[in-house]
Short mmCIF file of C-alpha atoms and ligand atoms in Angstrom, two decimals:
data_model
loop_
_atom_site.label_atom_id
_atom_site.label_comp_id
_atom_site.label_asym_id
_atom_site.label_seq_id
_atom_site.Cartn_x
_atom_site.Cartn_y
_atom_site.Cartn_z
CA UNK A 1 40.78 -124.67 24.69
CA UNK A 2 36.94 -126.35 25.42
CA UNK A 3 35.13 -123.95 26.45
CA UNK A 4 31.87 -125.53 28.66
CA UNK A 5 28.35 -123.83 30.38
CA UNK A 6 26.68 -126.27 32.61
CA UNK A 7 23.74 -126.61 34.52
CA UNK A 8 22.49 -129.01 37.58
CA UNK A 9 19.59 -130.25 39.71
CA UNK A 10 19.25 -132.52 41.53
CA UNK A 11 15.79 -132.86 44.19
CA UNK A 12 14.68 -135.12 46.04
CA UNK A 13 11.61 -137.23 44.58
CA UNK A 14 7.84 -137.13 44.93
CA UNK A 15 7.55 -139.79 47.52
CA UNK A 16 11.16 -140.37 49.76
CA UNK A 17 12.13 -138.61 52.42
CA UNK A 18 15.03 -138.01 52.21
CA UNK A 19 18.24 -137.15 48.45
CA UNK A 20 20.49 -139.96 47.96
CA UNK A 21 22.33 -138.55 44.96
CA UNK A 22 25.23 -136.14 44.96
CA UNK A 23 26.49 -134.59 42.22
CA UNK A 24 29.20 -133.03 41.74
CA UNK A 25 29.94 -129.20 39.53
CA UNK A 26 33.71 -128.99 39.69
CA UNK A 27 34.71 -128.15 36.13
CA UNK A 28 36.14 -129.45 34.28
CA UNK A 29 35.05 -132.25 36.88
CA UNK A 30 30.99 -133.29 36.30
CA UNK A 31 29.66 -136.51 38.10
CA UNK A 32 26.40 -137.34 39.60
CA UNK A 33 26.23 -140.24 42.02
CA UNK A 34 23.11 -142.00 43.68
CA UNK A 35 23.13 -144.11 47.40
CA UNK A 36 21.93 -147.10 47.86
CA UNK A 37 21.81 -147.87 51.56
CA UNK A 38 18.97 -147.78 54.85
CA UNK A 39 19.89 -145.30 57.90
CA UNK A 40 20.45 -143.15 55.09
CA UNK A 41 23.78 -144.49 54.44
CA UNK A 42 23.59 -144.25 51.39
CA UNK A 43 23.01 -140.60 50.77
CA UNK A 44 26.97 -140.84 52.69
CA UNK A 45 28.18 -143.44 50.57
CA UNK A 46 27.40 -141.15 47.24
CA UNK A 47 29.12 -138.04 49.13
CA UNK A 48 32.49 -140.26 49.77
CA UNK A 49 32.19 -141.16 46.40
CA UNK A 50 31.89 -137.20 44.99
CA UNK A 51 33.88 -135.52 47.71
CA UNK A 52 36.90 -138.47 46.71
CA UNK A 53 36.12 -137.86 42.84
CA UNK A 54 37.05 -134.85 43.78
CA UNK A 55 39.87 -134.88 45.31
CA UNK A 56 41.72 -137.91 43.49
CA UNK A 57 41.54 -136.03 39.88
CA UNK A 58 42.16 -133.25 41.19
CA UNK A 59 45.66 -134.56 41.63
CA UNK A 60 45.60 -136.54 38.67
CA UNK A 61 43.41 -134.77 36.35
CA UNK A 62 43.58 -137.07 33.67
CA UNK A 63 41.54 -139.85 32.21
CA UNK A 64 43.14 -142.08 33.88
CA UNK A 65 43.14 -140.18 36.83
CA UNK A 66 39.47 -140.25 36.74
CA UNK A 67 39.70 -143.64 36.58
CA UNK A 68 41.20 -144.22 39.58
CA UNK A 69 39.45 -141.70 41.44
CA UNK A 70 36.43 -143.97 40.88
CA UNK A 71 38.37 -147.41 42.72
CA UNK A 72 39.51 -144.61 45.51
CA UNK A 73 35.86 -143.60 46.17
CA UNK A 74 35.35 -147.52 46.57
CA UNK A 75 38.14 -147.74 48.89
CA UNK A 76 36.60 -145.92 51.22
CA UNK A 77 32.95 -146.55 50.95
CA UNK A 78 34.05 -149.59 51.65
CA UNK A 79 36.51 -149.41 54.31
CA UNK A 80 34.04 -146.49 55.90
CA UNK A 81 31.08 -149.46 55.96
CA UNK A 82 33.43 -152.45 57.21
CA UNK A 83 34.34 -149.72 60.26
CA UNK A 84 30.76 -148.40 60.73
CA UNK A 85 27.48 -151.59 61.33
CA UNK A 86 24.95 -148.81 60.88
CA UNK A 87 26.56 -148.10 57.12
CA UNK A 88 27.47 -152.70 56.29
CA UNK A 89 25.85 -152.22 52.70
CA UNK A 90 26.44 -149.06 51.78
CA UNK A 91 27.40 -148.68 48.06
CA UNK A 92 26.19 -145.97 44.83
CA UNK A 93 26.65 -145.63 41.48
CA UNK A 94 29.09 -142.84 39.83
CA UNK A 95 29.08 -141.87 36.27
CA UNK A 96 31.73 -138.53 36.32
CA UNK A 97 32.89 -136.92 32.93
CA UNK A 98 36.28 -135.10 33.10
CA UNK A 99 37.55 -132.56 30.04
CA UNK A 100 41.18 -133.44 29.98
CA UNK A 101 44.56 -132.92 27.76
CA UNK A 102 46.00 -135.79 26.07
CA UNK A 103 48.98 -134.96 23.15
CA UNK A 104 47.89 -131.26 22.65
CA UNK A 105 44.54 -131.95 22.40
CA UNK A 106 41.18 -131.63 24.40
CA UNK A 107 39.20 -134.83 26.07
CA UNK A 108 35.91 -135.73 27.60
CA UNK A 109 37.01 -138.63 29.43
CA UNK A 110 34.16 -141.00 31.33
CA UNK A 111 33.44 -143.22 33.51
CA UNK A 112 30.68 -145.94 34.36
CA UNK A 113 29.72 -147.62 37.60
CA UNK A 114 26.18 -148.66 38.46
CA UNK A 115 23.00 -147.13 36.27
CA UNK A 116 22.87 -144.17 36.90
CA UNK A 117 23.51 -142.59 32.25
CA UNK A 118 25.53 -140.24 30.52
CA UNK A 119 24.34 -139.43 27.44
CA UNK A 120 25.42 -137.10 24.48
CA UNK A 121 23.26 -135.44 22.37
CA UNK A 122 25.04 -133.81 19.06
CA UNK A 123 23.07 -132.64 15.79
CA UNK A 124 19.82 -133.07 17.95
CA UNK A 125 19.93 -136.77 18.31
CA UNK A 126 20.60 -138.10 21.82
CA UNK A 127 23.13 -140.89 22.35
CA UNK A 128 23.53 -142.47 25.84
CA UNK A 129 27.16 -143.25 25.01
CA UNK A 130 27.57 -144.90 28.87
CA UNK A 131 26.14 -148.91 29.52
CA UNK A 132 24.37 -149.04 32.08
CA UNK A 133 25.23 -151.95 35.03
CA UNK A 134 22.33 -153.29 36.07
CA UNK A 135 20.51 -156.33 35.26
CA UNK A 136 18.04 -155.59 32.59
CA UNK A 137 20.33 -153.78 30.88
CA UNK A 138 22.39 -156.31 30.67
CA UNK A 139 19.02 -158.78 29.39
CA UNK A 140 19.29 -156.49 26.98
CA UNK A 141 22.72 -156.46 25.27
CA UNK A 142 21.69 -159.88 26.36
CA UNK A 143 18.91 -159.65 23.15
CA UNK A 144 16.72 -160.98 25.81
CA UNK A 145 14.73 -157.65 26.05
CA UNK A 146 13.12 -154.97 24.82
CA UNK A 147 14.29 -151.94 25.51
CA UNK A 148 10.93 -150.58 25.96
CA UNK A 149 9.89 -153.52 28.19
CA UNK A 150 13.17 -152.50 30.22
CA UNK A 151 12.03 -148.97 31.39
CA UNK A 152 8.44 -150.85 32.68
CA UNK A 153 10.43 -154.42 34.28
CA UNK A 154 10.01 -154.01 37.68
CA UNK A 155 13.73 -155.35 38.03
CA UNK A 156 14.82 -152.61 36.45
CA UNK A 157 16.32 -151.23 39.89
CA UNK A 158 19.25 -153.94 40.78
CA UNK A 159 22.28 -152.56 39.90
CA UNK A 160 25.13 -155.25 38.43
CA UNK A 161 28.17 -153.81 40.06
CA UNK A 162 27.96 -150.44 42.78
CA UNK A 163 31.10 -148.47 44.02
CA UNK A 164 31.89 -149.65 48.27
CA UNK A 165 30.38 -153.11 48.48
CA UNK A 166 33.60 -155.17 47.39
CA UNK A 167 37.57 -154.24 47.75
CA UNK A 168 37.42 -153.98 43.89
CA UNK A 169 35.21 -152.38 41.52
CA UNK A 170 35.65 -152.18 37.04
CA UNK A 171 34.36 -149.39 36.00
CA UNK A 172 34.23 -147.52 32.59
CA UNK A 173 36.27 -145.26 31.53
CA UNK A 174 36.84 -143.56 27.38
CA UNK A 175 37.77 -141.36 26.15
CA UNK A 176 35.52 -139.23 23.91
CA UNK A 177 36.04 -135.28 21.43
CA UNK A 178 34.05 -133.03 22.41
CA UNK A 179 33.04 -130.70 19.37
CA UNK A 180 31.51 -126.97 19.63
CA UNK A 181 28.17 -127.99 20.49
CA UNK A 182 27.92 -131.17 22.03
CA UNK A 183 25.12 -131.30 25.12
CA UNK A 184 26.45 -134.15 27.73
CA UNK A 185 23.33 -135.11 30.02
CA UNK A 186 24.71 -137.45 33.00
CA UNK A 187 21.52 -138.62 35.50
CA UNK A 188 20.66 -140.93 37.53
CA UNK A 189 17.85 -143.18 38.20
CA UNK A 190 15.45 -140.79 39.25
CA UNK A 191 15.62 -139.44 35.83
CA UNK A 192 15.02 -142.00 33.22
CA UNK A 193 13.21 -144.75 35.08
CA UNK A 194 10.13 -141.97 34.88
CA UNK A 195 11.37 -140.56 31.50
CA UNK A 196 11.43 -142.26 27.99
CA UNK A 197 14.80 -140.70 25.83
CA UNK A 198 12.87 -139.46 23.21
CA UNK A 199 11.24 -136.82 25.68
CA UNK A 200 15.11 -136.77 27.93
CA UNK A 201 15.95 -135.73 23.91
CA UNK A 202 13.04 -133.23 23.29
CA UNK A 203 13.99 -131.01 26.05
CA UNK A 204 17.54 -130.93 25.25
CA UNK A 205 16.15 -129.77 21.91
CA UNK A 206 14.03 -126.91 22.93
CA UNK A 207 15.83 -125.09 26.37
CA UNK A 208 19.18 -124.01 24.65
CA UNK A 209 20.37 -122.81 28.72
CA UNK A 210 21.59 -126.05 30.33
CA UNK A 211 20.65 -125.18 34.52
CA UNK A 212 16.35 -124.69 32.82
CA UNK A 213 17.16 -127.63 31.02
CA UNK A 214 18.53 -129.40 33.93
CA UNK A 215 14.72 -127.97 35.62
CA UNK A 216 12.40 -128.85 33.52
CA UNK A 217 13.81 -133.06 32.58
CA UNK A 218 13.66 -132.84 36.73
CA UNK A 219 10.72 -131.57 37.56
CA UNK A 220 9.12 -133.40 34.76
CA UNK A 221 10.56 -137.26 36.46
CA UNK A 222 8.53 -135.35 39.39
CA UNK A 223 6.11 -135.20 37.36
CA UNK A 224 5.93 -138.94 36.53
CA UNK A 225 5.72 -140.14 39.43
CA UNK A 226 9.33 -139.02 40.83
CA UNK A 227 9.12 -141.88 42.83
CA UNK A 228 13.87 -141.49 43.78
CA UNK A 229 16.17 -138.63 43.49
CA UNK A 230 16.46 -137.26 41.17
CA UNK A 231 19.54 -135.75 39.23
CA UNK A 232 20.49 -134.36 36.07
CA UNK A 233 24.07 -132.26 34.71
CA UNK A 234 23.84 -130.65 31.77
CA UNK A 235 27.59 -129.76 30.11
CA UNK A 236 27.84 -127.43 27.19
CA UNK A 237 30.18 -127.82 24.45
CA UNK A 238 30.06 -124.00 24.00
CA UNK A 239 33.70 -123.59 22.13
CA UNK A 240 36.22 -125.80 20.24
CA UNK A 241 38.75 -123.77 19.43
CA UNK A 242 38.01 -124.67 16.03
CA UNK A 243 38.41 -127.88 17.35
CA UNK A 244 35.85 -129.40 14.36
CA UNK A 245 36.68 -126.46 11.38
CA UNK A 246 40.23 -127.40 11.88
CA UNK A 247 39.61 -130.94 11.39
CA UNK A 248 37.66 -131.02 7.70
CA UNK A 249 40.41 -128.82 6.68
CA UNK A 250 42.98 -131.66 7.77
CA UNK A 251 40.93 -133.66 5.45
CA UNK A 252 40.68 -131.44 2.10
CA UNK A 253 43.63 -131.21 2.32
CA UNK A 254 44.51 -134.50 2.90
CA UNK A 255 41.53 -136.68 1.16
CA UNK A 256 43.24 -139.90 1.09
CA UNK A 257 45.13 -140.29 4.80
CA UNK A 258 43.30 -139.68 8.45
CA UNK A 259 45.77 -137.16 9.69
CA UNK A 260 46.32 -138.00 12.92
CA UNK A 261 44.38 -135.13 15.20
CA UNK A 262 40.83 -136.69 14.49
CA UNK A 263 41.25 -140.05 14.39
CA UNK A 264 39.00 -140.23 18.12
CA UNK A 265 36.63 -138.57 15.84
CA UNK A 266 35.44 -141.83 14.14
CA UNK A 267 31.83 -142.03 15.47
CA UNK A 268 30.31 -145.42 15.68
CA UNK A 269 28.07 -144.95 13.28
CA UNK A 270 26.81 -142.94 10.80
CA UNK A 271 25.94 -139.50 11.29
CA UNK A 272 21.66 -140.42 11.15
CA UNK A 273 20.26 -137.51 7.90
CA UNK A 274 19.28 -134.39 10.29
CA UNK A 275 15.58 -134.55 10.20
CA UNK A 276 15.19 -130.63 7.54
CA UNK A 277 11.24 -130.51 9.74
CA UNK A 278 13.11 -130.54 13.16
CA UNK A 279 14.45 -127.47 12.52
CA UNK A 280 16.99 -129.20 15.30
CA UNK A 281 20.02 -126.30 14.46
CA UNK A 282 17.41 -123.03 15.76
CA UNK A 283 16.15 -125.41 19.17
CA UNK A 284 19.16 -125.68 20.19
CA UNK A 285 21.83 -122.90 18.67
CA UNK A 286 25.21 -123.23 19.23
CA UNK A 287 27.39 -120.60 21.45
CA UNK A 288 27.11 -117.30 19.36
CA UNK A 289 30.91 -117.03 18.44
CA UNK A 290 30.54 -119.18 16.43
CA UNK A 291 29.69 -117.23 13.02
CA UNK A 292 28.43 -119.52 10.21
CA UNK A 293 27.13 -122.67 11.49
CA UNK A 294 25.94 -124.12 8.54
CA UNK A 295 28.84 -124.44 6.21
CA UNK A 296 30.78 -125.89 8.92
CA UNK A 297 28.37 -128.42 10.09
CA UNK A 298 28.99 -129.62 6.24
CA UNK A 299 32.74 -129.79 6.75
CA UNK A 300 32.32 -132.37 9.08
CA UNK A 301 29.66 -133.87 8.29
CA UNK A 302 31.66 -134.41 4.73
CA UNK A 303 34.53 -135.12 7.47
CA UNK A 304 32.85 -138.01 8.46
CA UNK A 305 31.50 -139.45 5.37
CA UNK A 306 35.19 -140.01 4.58
CA UNK A 307 36.13 -141.36 8.05
CA UNK A 308 33.56 -143.55 8.23
CA UNK A 309 34.60 -144.62 4.34
CA UNK A 310 38.29 -145.42 6.05
CA UNK A 311 36.72 -147.04 8.46
CA UNK A 312 35.12 -149.51 6.40
CA UNK A 313 38.11 -149.68 4.08
CA UNK A 314 40.41 -150.60 7.77
CA UNK A 315 37.43 -153.63 8.19
CA UNK A 316 37.60 -154.76 4.94
CA UNK A 317 41.94 -154.41 5.30
CA UNK A 318 41.50 -157.00 8.63
CA UNK A 319 38.20 -159.42 6.91
CA UNK A 320 41.34 -159.69 4.43
CA UNK A 321 43.49 -160.06 6.75
CA UNK A 322 41.47 -162.01 9.15
CA UNK A 323 40.81 -164.92 5.42
CA UNK A 324 44.16 -165.76 5.46
CA UNK A 325 45.19 -166.51 8.11
CA UNK A 326 42.42 -168.79 8.97
CA UNK A 327 43.24 -171.80 8.29
CA UNK A 328 46.40 -173.63 8.43
CA UNK A 329 47.94 -176.19 5.34
CA UNK A 330 50.96 -178.85 5.63
CA UNK A 331 53.73 -178.70 3.83
CA UNK A 332 56.60 -178.36 3.39
CA UNK A 333 59.56 -175.97 4.70
CA UNK A 334 63.88 -176.91 4.31
CA UNK A 335 62.70 -179.93 3.19
CA UNK A 336 60.32 -180.85 6.95
CA UNK A 337 56.81 -181.44 6.39
CA UNK A 338 55.51 -178.76 8.66
CA UNK A 339 51.82 -177.00 9.49
CA UNK A 340 51.72 -173.93 8.71
CA UNK A 341 49.33 -170.84 9.47
CA UNK A 342 46.75 -169.46 5.90
CA UNK A 343 47.32 -170.26 3.01
CA UNK A 344 49.20 -171.95 0.28
CA UNK A 345 51.17 -169.05 -1.34
CA UNK A 346 49.32 -167.15 0.30
CA UNK A 347 47.33 -164.14 -0.56
CA UNK A 348 47.66 -160.33 -1.20
CA UNK A 349 50.51 -159.32 0.98
CA UNK A 350 49.60 -162.08 3.75
CA UNK A 351 52.77 -164.84 3.59
CA UNK A 352 51.80 -168.45 5.89
CA UNK A 353 54.11 -168.95 8.43
CA UNK A 354 55.35 -172.25 9.92
CA UNK A 355 53.76 -172.80 12.96
CA UNK A 356 54.23 -175.97 13.80
CA UNK A 357 57.66 -178.43 12.76
CA UNK A 358 56.95 -182.28 12.50
CA UNK A 359 61.20 -183.68 12.97
CA UNK A 360 59.70 -186.12 9.26
CA UNK A 361 62.01 -185.29 6.21
CA UNK A 362 59.53 -184.80 2.73
CA UNK A 363 61.79 -187.51 1.75
CA UNK A 364 59.95 -190.61 4.54
CA UNK A 365 56.76 -189.06 2.50
CA UNK A 366 54.49 -191.95 2.26
CA UNK A 367 53.51 -191.76 -1.24
CA UNK A 368 50.11 -191.03 -0.91
CA UNK A 369 51.24 -188.04 0.82
CA UNK A 370 53.36 -186.42 -1.02
CA UNK A 371 51.95 -185.03 -3.31
CA UNK A 372 49.26 -183.63 -1.70
CA UNK A 373 51.74 -182.40 1.03
CA UNK A 374 53.66 -180.26 -1.73
CA UNK A 375 51.16 -179.30 -3.17
CA UNK A 376 49.97 -177.87 0.50
CA UNK A 377 46.80 -179.57 1.65
CA UNK A 378 44.96 -177.14 3.23
CA UNK A 379 42.77 -178.45 6.90
CA UNK A 380 40.03 -175.52 8.88
CA UNK A 381 42.12 -176.00 12.50
CA UNK A 382 45.21 -175.78 13.51
CA UNK A 383 43.63 -179.40 15.34
CA UNK A 384 42.42 -180.77 11.84
CA UNK A 385 46.61 -179.88 10.96
CA UNK A 386 47.90 -181.28 13.76
CA UNK A 387 45.20 -184.70 12.68
CA UNK A 388 46.48 -184.81 8.76
CA UNK A 389 50.02 -184.90 10.07
CA UNK A 390 49.56 -187.80 12.57
CA UNK A 391 48.73 -189.82 9.46
CA UNK A 392 51.68 -189.22 8.04
CA UNK A 393 53.16 -190.34 10.94
CA UNK A 394 50.62 -194.12 11.04
CA UNK A 395 51.40 -194.54 7.35
CA UNK A 396 54.92 -194.58 8.43
CA UNK A 397 55.25 -197.15 10.90
CA UNK A 398 52.36 -199.62 10.37
CA UNK A 399 50.10 -200.48 13.80
CA UNK A 400 51.57 -204.35 14.67
CA UNK A 401 49.92 -206.83 13.77
CA UNK A 402 47.13 -209.38 16.08
CA UNK A 403 50.10 -212.45 16.82
CA UNK A 404 53.34 -209.57 18.04
CA UNK A 405 49.98 -208.94 19.73
CA UNK A 406 48.93 -211.72 21.35
CA UNK A 407 52.38 -213.23 21.37
CA UNK A 408 54.05 -210.48 24.29
CA UNK A 409 50.93 -211.50 26.45
CA UNK A 410 51.50 -214.95 26.44
CA UNK A 411 55.04 -214.94 27.06
CA UNK A 412 54.95 -213.47 30.02
CA UNK A 413 55.55 -215.65 32.66
CA UNK A 414 53.03 -217.17 34.44
CA UNK A 415 51.97 -215.71 37.96
MG1 MG B 501 17.95 -143.92 42.26
#
């Protein structure tokens, strides 16, 4: 059983008169919603979002249940806006995490719509784990804007996806394996527009108590301007039921194979080396139940390295497969000319497969083509392979002569 500890703060900020953010702290479910709309409609939208999340996820506490809860929240807000002219056009973001059980293990399900964010701090490194559905973040992902430019961009508050604006909504949903010492943060843009990520990370490293850390983050956002409502939810994994230790031991026992229990824990990128000067562990110690954090950390690191190695090997296997299957050739199959996908004779364990039968028998091959086809005539694309076959067909049936063409036109009777 994974144990969590959490803290949360929401604040109207220093400019707005009402707080349109809503939060939900109902372990194992945590959410932040940032509402928009005039006449306090934003408050209504974000409140409906978290209330629907609580009810629907409560009835089906799974990853799918969580994604479904977000879609149901969208419908509820949309329907309400349709009924009440004062609420028309209201919408809200929602970012939520929930601890769910999958195949006997605990997984943290994450859902997101809009530009509120979820972060994970692991070993002192802060990583945003959700994609913002906002104009500027899409420009950042497309390489047209740097993260620094996005932070100050005048249009940074334009969201490209939100709940309540349309009858249907696309929901980002994924799961991550929670490890002891992980710290997850949900935040509305009132935090992330005012406080750059490195400063968020610094507070998260320094302040162990989740409530206290959330309060400090909100205070910093207000000190930096507080132009929007600010909401922060922090969820700490204080016990992972020995998951990290077990993963390491399983790797040590069977170094050649990755056991199924660790599949989900392969990181997106290799763990960066911790800065020894930063004193990560000292600044953010895990729960006191862990007797030997350093040893566990080392074995976890070794395990992660091995997973990364396996991922690289899998990638190489996949790349060879792509290369082997990435071209076509015209050859012979059972006395018939065919187009194969794959390289002549195959490559490693990838045999070519018949893609197109042409109906041309090997015996009918024009001499100019026979040798090439018997050896396997390689073509980079299917279209080029088809063109090569067409060339064979053209060579077998000579084009009509000019005299034949003349005959057909002149024999037609005049009108
Ligand atoms: Mg906001």
